[in-house]
Structure formats: structure tokens, C-alpha cells
């Protein structure tokens, strides 16, 4: 048995027409770093859960992506982060929503799964778990990025004028990973700052098990990115697993159907990365691009934007 790993850095990629060479190179470097972090663990016989968390941490630490350090701002100019993990063998899951402080929200989601009897925690109790677990905290300055702040100001201005931004990079983004380890266990991890200028307290699909994050060894592991409300209403990630289980669809068929036939016609711009029990990967998206990458022991690591 071999391992495989796929990651995404969000479907809110900058429009092709506005992409610069420097930015493109920086995105590829960030994605490659995350793939490497996950691959090392899988190659050494580590778990799919650890690999997905490591890959997501690398993306959370990179200010280019909307999660952790590069999280977007809500309409009050604050950052509230959501994250989730799920392991496919036991179907154990952990999630947090609306947190600010932990350097790597995905590690807190894993702590909720491993240290509590619950699946999702919010508020001060979630932060207490982070402290108990000894997770690193960062201050406002660490999480501040000028580009995200400017995006908030621009979005507020456009809203006042009654128009909507045409730039998906301004609106959203998320990071995520799915993996199959050498024992055949699947896992998914997802982390996000949510959508720019979201209402304080708004929670997206990312931490909702079955919507933005899902893993089941019998079918697949999925991590989504896109217009969260639509992914929640169509239960996007679990719908892929359900189609495989009940309709006998392949991962590719099920993932394509959900992204192109269900989400796209319902204002659900975005995409996802998914992996099946045989380690096959699907990375469909209906947006202009999706930062993404995969590693396969035979073909090595590859990263893509458009
Ligand atoms: N799905 C995320 C959310 O709605 C945002 C994104 O991936 O673009 O919070």
C-alpha cells in the first residue's frame, strides 16, 4: 500500500488577469512547503491525520493564504477562525469556530477531537483547551496582513456603493488537506478565516462535519473551499461520500457532480480536494482557479493554480 496527499490553498484565487509572476511563484512555494510537510510524515509511516494537520499548519503560517496568519477580517475588522479535522477509520472529528489567538487553529480542532468528548467547541472554553494543550498563541500584530485589511476596506466601500466585488481573492479562501496513509486510513483537515466582511459570529462550512470537512475510510476524505453557506446547505463533502456509497459512483464522478452540477448552479463557487480508499485524488473546482497540489509517491509533488 502507498500513501497519497492532496492540499488546497483556497478557491478564492486571484483572477488570472491580476496575477503577477512574483505572487504566482510565492503561491507555488507555499503549496510545495505544505506538501512537503505532509509527505514527510506519510513517507515515515505517520498517520493521515498528522500529515493533514502538518500540511494545514504550513498553510496557516503562510500569510498568503486565508487561514491562521493570513486570515481575512470580518465586518468589525476582527478575525474569527474556523477549523476542523476528521479521521476516516473511527470517524472521530474535532472542530472549532470563531476563535482568535491560537497560531494554528487546526491544532486546536485536533485537540477538541483527541482531548474532549465533543466534536465542536466555540468561545472561551475552546481557548482553554488550546492553553491546556500548550498550543502557541499569537497577537493581533502577527495576524495582521495589509492585503487582507485593504480587501476589507474595499469590500465595505463596494457594499456602500451597492456593488459586489468581482475578485474572488477578495471575498474568500481557505486551506485544507486530505491524505491516505500507509495503513489505508483517510483523514481531512480544513482551516479558514472565512469570508471577508462576514458578520461577526458567522460560521462557514469549514468546521461543519459533512459540509466542508469529512472523512470515512469506506468512501473518501474531503476538504472544501468556497461559498460556505452553499456548501452547508448542500452538505457538500458528505454528499460526495453518499453518492459513492449509495450510487456506486467513483470519487471523480461524485466530486465532479457535486462541484459542477450541485454547487455551481446554486451560487456555490469553489472547489475541493478529495481522496478515496485507493488513494485516488480528485480536485474539481468551478471558480477561475484553486490553489492546489498533490503528492503521489510515484509522480512526486505537483502544484497548480488555474
Ligand atoms: N468556505 C469558506 C467559508 O465559507 C471560505 C472559502 O473557502 O472561500 O468560510
mmCIF file of N, CA and C and ligand atoms in Angstrom, residues 12 66 82 172-174 192 194-195 202 204-206 224-229, ligand 1:
data_model
loop_
_atom_site.group_PDB
_atom_site.id
_atom_site.type_symbol
_atom_site.label_atom_id
_atom_site.label_comp_id
_atom_site.label_asym_id
_atom_site.label_seq_id
_atom_site.Cartn_x
_atom_site.Cartn_y
_atom_site.Cartn_z
ATOM 1 N N UNK A 12 -10.480 30.898 -3.666
ATOM 2 C CA UNK A 12 -10.546 32.344 -3.867
ATOM 3 C C UNK A 12 -9.251 32.843 -4.469
ATOM 4 N N UNK A 66 -5.737 32.358 3.252
ATOM 5 C CA UNK A 66 -6.751 32.812 4.204
ATOM 6 C C UNK A 66 -7.010 31.765 5.288
ATOM 7 N N UNK A 82 -12.147 29.407 11.782
ATOM 8 C CA UNK A 82 -12.841 28.123 11.887
ATOM 9 C C UNK A 82 -11.889 27.025 11.398
ATOM 10 N N UNK A 172 -12.953 35.382 -0.557
ATOM 11 C CA UNK A 172 -12.713 34.220 0.308
ATOM 12 C C UNK A 172 -11.408 33.488 0.096
ATOM 13 N N UNK A 173 -11.387 32.202 0.506
ATOM 14 C CA UNK A 173 -10.165 31.399 0.552
ATOM 15 C C UNK A 173 -10.255 30.508 1.778
ATOM 16 N N UNK A 174 -9.450 29.516 1.820
ATOM 17 C CA UNK A 174 -9.446 28.526 2.909
ATOM 18 C C UNK A 174 -8.245 27.641 2.622
ATOM 19 N N UNK A 192 -9.796 28.057 8.080
ATOM 20 C CA UNK A 192 -10.128 29.269 7.317
ATOM 21 C C UNK A 192 -10.335 30.486 8.201
ATOM 22 N N UNK A 194 -12.570 32.436 6.897
ATOM 23 C CA UNK A 194 -13.947 32.658 6.446
ATOM 24 C C UNK A 194 -13.995 33.622 5.277
ATOM 25 N N UNK A 195 -15.051 34.420 5.226
ATOM 26 C CA UNK A 195 -15.218 35.344 4.098
ATOM 27 C C UNK A 195 -15.027 36.785 4.559
ATOM 28 N N UNK A 202 -20.382 34.778 12.330
ATOM 29 C CA UNK A 202 -20.737 33.901 11.206
ATOM 30 C C UNK A 202 -19.805 32.683 11.168
ATOM 31 N N UNK A 204 -18.759 29.343 8.805
ATOM 32 C CA UNK A 204 -18.891 28.800 7.451
ATOM 33 C C UNK A 204 -18.943 27.280 7.437
ATOM 34 N N UNK A 205 -18.692 26.715 6.268
ATOM 35 C CA UNK A 205 -18.770 25.255 6.095
ATOM 36 C C UNK A 205 -17.558 24.519 6.659
ATOM 37 N N UNK A 206 -16.428 25.234 6.749
ATOM 38 C CA UNK A 206 -15.159 24.583 7.111
ATOM 39 C C UNK A 206 -15.241 23.692 8.359
ATOM 40 N N UNK A 224 -13.158 21.164 1.630
ATOM 41 C CA UNK A 224 -13.769 22.089 0.661
ATOM 42 C C UNK A 224 -13.286 23.524 0.829
ATOM 43 N N UNK A 225 -13.494 24.304 -0.209
ATOM 44 C CA UNK A 225 -13.268 25.749 -0.159
ATOM 45 C C UNK A 225 -14.255 26.438 -1.089
ATOM 46 N N UNK A 226 -14.830 27.522 -0.632
ATOM 47 C CA UNK A 226 -15.774 28.230 -1.499
ATOM 48 C C UNK A 226 -16.833 28.930 -0.673
ATOM 49 N N UNK A 227 -17.929 29.250 -1.324
ATOM 50 C CA UNK A 227 -19.027 29.993 -0.702
ATOM 51 C C UNK A 227 -19.689 29.102 0.354
ATOM 52 N N UNK A 228 -19.247 29.276 1.593
ATOM 53 C CA UNK A 228 -19.581 28.344 2.665
ATOM 54 C C UNK A 228 -21.060 28.064 2.869
ATOM 55 N N UNK A 229 -21.879 29.118 2.757
ATOM 56 C CA UNK A 229 -23.306 28.927 3.018
ATOM 57 C C UNK A 229 -23.900 27.880 2.069
HETATM 58 N N1 LIG B 1 -15.539 28.105 2.751
HETATM 59 C C1 LIG B 1 -15.018 29.214 3.483
HETATM 60 C C2 LIG B 1 -16.104 29.806 4.306
HETATM 61 O O1 LIG B 1 -17.201 29.941 3.831
HETATM 62 C C3 LIG B 1 -14.436 30.287 2.625
HETATM 63 C C4 LIG B 1 -13.717 29.805 1.389
HETATM 64 O O2 LIG B 1 -13.259 28.705 1.318
HETATM 65 O O3 LIG B 1 -13.573 30.576 0.456
HETATM 66 O O4 LIG B 1 -15.855 30.186 5.421
#
